[in-house]
Amino acid sequence: DYARALPLFEESAEKLSENPEVAYHLGMAYYNKGERTLARKHLENAVNTNAQYLGVNEARETLQKL
């Protein structure tokens, strides 16, 4: 349920702004709500790192769709 999860992801992103996995979850939540501009911003933050985490490939694939 992205509508309920979005505020939690936003709060996490404020506290952990450098965490690419948090950016991934926030970006995917925006994507699934149809907020393409915000999704792109956060998914770009999620993939512009060398960090490996569950979802990094999905973040890259979703960015290609935007």
Tab-separated table of N, CA and C in Angstrom:
chain	number	residue	atom	x	y	z
A	1	ASP	N	0.851	-1.170	0.000
A	1	ASP	CA	0.000	0.000	0.000
A	1	ASP	C	0.902	1.240	0.000
A	2	TYR	N	1.169	1.762	-1.189
A	2	TYR	CA	2.113	2.865	-1.338
A	2	TYR	C	1.637	4.154	-0.691
A	3	ALA	N	0.342	4.388	-0.671
A	3	ALA	CA	-0.179	5.615	-0.063
A	3	ALA	C	0.154	5.659	1.420
A	4	ARG	N	0.065	4.533	2.085
A	4	ARG	CA	0.380	4.483	3.516
A	4	ARG	C	1.876	4.422	3.770
A	5	ALA	N	2.617	3.801	2.856
A	5	ALA	CA	4.056	3.638	3.044
A	5	ALA	C	4.837	4.899	2.695
A	6	LEU	N	4.319	5.698	1.791
A	6	LEU	CA	5.051	6.861	1.303
A	6	LEU	C	5.519	7.802	2.418
A	7	PRO	N	4.678	8.181	3.370
A	7	PRO	CA	5.162	9.063	4.442
A	7	PRO	C	6.303	8.440	5.254
A	8	LEU	N	6.264	7.139	5.426
A	8	LEU	CA	7.332	6.466	6.158
A	8	LEU	C	8.635	6.481	5.364
A	9	PHE	N	8.541	6.251	4.065
A	9	PHE	CA	9.726	6.307	3.218
A	9	PHE	C	10.295	7.725	3.179
A	10	GLU	N	9.419	8.731	3.124
A	10	GLU	CA	9.876	10.120	3.108
A	10	GLU	C	10.609	10.468	4.399
A	11	GLU	N	10.079	10.016	5.509
A	11	GLU	CA	10.724	10.267	6.802
A	11	GLU	C	12.087	9.581	6.863
A	12	SER	N	12.144	8.357	6.385
A	12	SER	CA	13.415	7.630	6.362
A	12	SER	C	14.427	8.333	5.469
A	13	ALA	N	13.977	8.823	4.327
A	13	ALA	CA	14.873	9.502	3.392
A	13	ALA	C	15.425	10.796	3.988
A	14	GLU	N	14.639	11.476	4.798
A	14	GLU	CA	15.136	12.684	5.466
A	14	GLU	C	16.265	12.342	6.433
A	15	LYS	N	16.105	11.254	7.151
A	15	LYS	CA	17.088	10.856	8.155
A	15	LYS	C	18.294	10.149	7.551
A	16	LEU	N	18.081	9.460	6.446
A	16	LEU	CA	19.136	8.655	5.817
A	16	LEU	C	19.320	9.080	4.364
A	17	SER	N	19.553	10.348	4.160
A	17	SER	CA	19.581	10.907	2.804
A	17	SER	C	20.671	10.310	1.913
A	18	GLU	N	21.695	9.732	2.490
A	18	GLU	CA	22.784	9.156	1.699
A	18	GLU	C	22.598	7.665	1.448
A	19	ASN	N	21.510	7.094	1.915
A	19	ASN	CA	21.296	5.656	1.795
A	19	ASN	C	20.588	5.339	0.477
A	20	PRO	N	21.266	4.653	-0.445
A	20	PRO	CA	20.655	4.374	-1.748
A	20	PRO	C	19.464	3.424	-1.676
A	21	GLU	N	19.447	2.540	-0.695
A	21	GLU	CA	18.325	1.611	-0.584
A	21	GLU	C	17.044	2.336	-0.159
A	22	VAL	N	17.186	3.317	0.704
A	22	VAL	CA	16.036	4.129	1.102
A	22	VAL	C	15.544	4.929	-0.102
A	23	ALA	N	16.482	5.487	-0.870
A	23	ALA	CA	16.111	6.232	-2.073
A	23	ALA	C	15.380	5.328	-3.067
A	24	TYR	N	15.821	4.084	-3.168
A	24	TYR	CA	15.159	3.113	-4.052
A	24	TYR	C	13.705	2.911	-3.640
A	25	HIS	N	13.483	2.647	-2.365
A	25	HIS	CA	12.114	2.394	-1.906
A	25	HIS	C	11.228	3.627	-2.090
A	26	LEU	N	11.773	4.798	-1.793
A	26	LEU	CA	11.007	6.027	-1.976
A	26	LEU	C	10.706	6.255	-3.454
A	27	GLY	N	11.695	6.053	-4.305
A	27	GLY	CA	11.495	6.211	-5.743
A	27	GLY	C	10.459	5.254	-6.298
A	28	MET	N	10.486	4.015	-5.844
A	28	MET	CA	9.507	3.038	-6.319
A	28	MET	C	8.105	3.379	-5.823
A	29	ALA	N	8.012	3.892	-4.620
A	29	ALA	CA	6.701	4.302	-4.106
A	29	ALA	C	6.136	5.432	-4.955
A	30	TYR	N	6.970	6.423	-5.265
A	30	TYR	CA	6.516	7.512	-6.139
A	30	TYR	C	6.151	6.993	-7.519
A	31	TYR	N	6.950	6.100	-8.052
A	31	TYR	CA	6.674	5.532	-9.378
A	31	TYR	C	5.304	4.849	-9.405
A	32	ASN	N	5.042	4.051	-8.395
A	32	ASN	CA	3.781	3.317	-8.354
A	32	ASN	C	2.583	4.203	-8.063
A	33	LYS	N	2.817	5.407	-7.560
A	33	LYS	CA	1.729	6.364	-7.363
A	33	LYS	C	1.568	7.270	-8.583
A	34	GLY	N	2.450	7.114	-9.585
A	34	GLY	CA	2.347	7.920	-10.791
A	34	GLY	C	3.086	9.240	-10.721
A	35	GLU	N	3.890	9.435	-9.708
A	35	GLU	CA	4.666	10.672	-9.528
A	35	GLU	C	6.025	10.492	-10.202
A	36	ARG	N	6.042	10.602	-11.522
A	36	ARG	CA	7.228	10.269	-12.319
A	36	ARG	C	8.445	11.160	-12.026
A	37	THR	N	8.244	12.445	-11.852
A	37	THR	CA	9.376	13.351	-11.613
A	37	THR	C	10.075	13.015	-10.298
A	38	LEU	N	9.294	12.824	-9.253
A	38	LEU	CA	9.881	12.480	-7.959
A	38	LEU	C	10.478	11.080	-7.993
A	39	ALA	N	9.857	10.177	-8.711
A	39	ALA	CA	10.400	8.827	-8.841
A	39	ALA	C	11.781	8.876	-9.485
A	40	ARG	N	11.898	9.628	-10.575
A	40	ARG	CA	13.186	9.739	-11.272
A	40	ARG	C	14.264	10.285	-10.343
A	41	LYS	N	13.947	11.337	-9.623
A	41	LYS	CA	14.925	11.964	-8.715
A	41	LYS	C	15.474	10.946	-7.723
A	42	HIS	N	14.599	10.210	-7.079
A	42	HIS	CA	15.047	9.291	-6.039
A	42	HIS	C	15.666	8.022	-6.607
A	43	LEU	N	15.173	7.558	-7.738
A	43	LEU	CA	15.792	6.388	-8.350
A	43	LEU	C	17.180	6.713	-8.890
A	44	GLU	N	17.378	7.916	-9.382
A	44	GLU	CA	18.724	8.316	-9.810
A	44	GLU	C	19.674	8.316	-8.621
A	45	ASN	N	19.212	8.806	-7.478
A	45	ASN	CA	20.039	8.759	-6.270
A	45	ASN	C	20.326	7.315	-5.862
A	46	ALA	N	19.375	6.448	-6.099
A	46	ALA	CA	19.533	5.046	-5.713
A	46	ALA	C	20.560	4.309	-6.560
A	47	VAL	N	20.711	4.690	-7.815
A	47	VAL	CA	21.630	3.958	-8.699
A	47	VAL	C	22.956	4.675	-8.908
A	48	ASN	N	23.060	5.916	-8.519
A	48	ASN	CA	24.306	6.672	-8.693
A	48	ASN	C	25.282	6.393	-7.561
A	49	THR	N	25.517	5.126	-7.329
A	49	THR	CA	26.421	4.676	-6.277
A	49	THR	C	26.934	3.299	-6.649
A	50	ASN	N	27.972	2.873	-6.002
A	50	ASN	CA	28.493	1.522	-6.236
A	50	ASN	C	27.880	0.509	-5.279
A	51	ALA	N	26.983	0.962	-4.423
A	51	ALA	CA	26.378	0.072	-3.436
A	51	ALA	C	25.532	-1.003	-4.116
A	52	GLN	N	25.618	-2.188	-3.581
A	52	GLN	CA	24.796	-3.298	-4.055
A	52	GLN	C	23.758	-3.604	-2.991
A	53	TYR	N	22.516	-3.641	-3.374
A	53	TYR	CA	21.431	-3.924	-2.456
A	53	TYR	C	20.305	-4.570	-3.243
A	54	LEU	N	19.441	-5.229	-2.542
A	54	LEU	CA	18.304	-5.860	-3.172
A	54	LEU	C	17.422	-4.776	-3.774
A	55	GLY	N	17.241	-4.782	-5.079
A	55	GLY	CA	16.414	-3.791	-5.749
A	55	GLY	C	17.177	-2.860	-6.664
A	56	VAL	N	18.505	-2.893	-6.622
A	56	VAL	CA	19.284	-1.967	-7.457
A	56	VAL	C	18.999	-2.207	-8.940
A	57	ASN	N	18.843	-3.454	-9.336
A	57	ASN	CA	18.545	-3.735	-10.747
A	57	ASN	C	17.143	-3.254	-11.120
A	58	GLU	N	16.190	-3.431	-10.221
A	58	GLU	CA	14.835	-2.940	-10.468
A	58	GLU	C	14.835	-1.414	-10.578
A	59	ALA	N	15.640	-0.755	-9.758
A	59	ALA	CA	15.741	0.711	-9.833
A	59	ALA	C	16.259	1.131	-11.204
A	60	ARG	N	17.281	0.453	-11.710
A	60	ARG	CA	17.839	0.774	-13.035
A	60	ARG	C	16.805	0.528	-14.139
A	61	GLU	N	16.107	-0.587	-14.049
A	61	GLU	CA	15.095	-0.913	-15.061
A	61	GLU	C	13.947	0.097	-15.051
A	62	THR	N	13.543	0.508	-13.870
A	62	THR	CA	12.452	1.467	-13.755
A	62	THR	C	12.875	2.825	-14.299
A	63	LEU	N	14.105	3.216	-14.044
A	63	LEU	CA	14.607	4.484	-14.581
A	63	LEU	C	14.568	4.485	-16.103
A	64	GLN	N	14.854	3.366	-16.718
A	64	GLN	CA	14.818	3.287	-18.167
A	64	GLN	C	13.404	3.493	-18.700
A	65	LYS	N	12.407	3.165	-17.921
A	65	LYS	CA	11.004	3.352	-18.320
A	65	LYS	C	10.560	4.804	-18.209
A	66	LEU	N	11.273	5.563	-17.388
A	66	LEU	CA	10.855	6.958	-17.165
A	66	LEU	C	11.350	7.818	-18.263
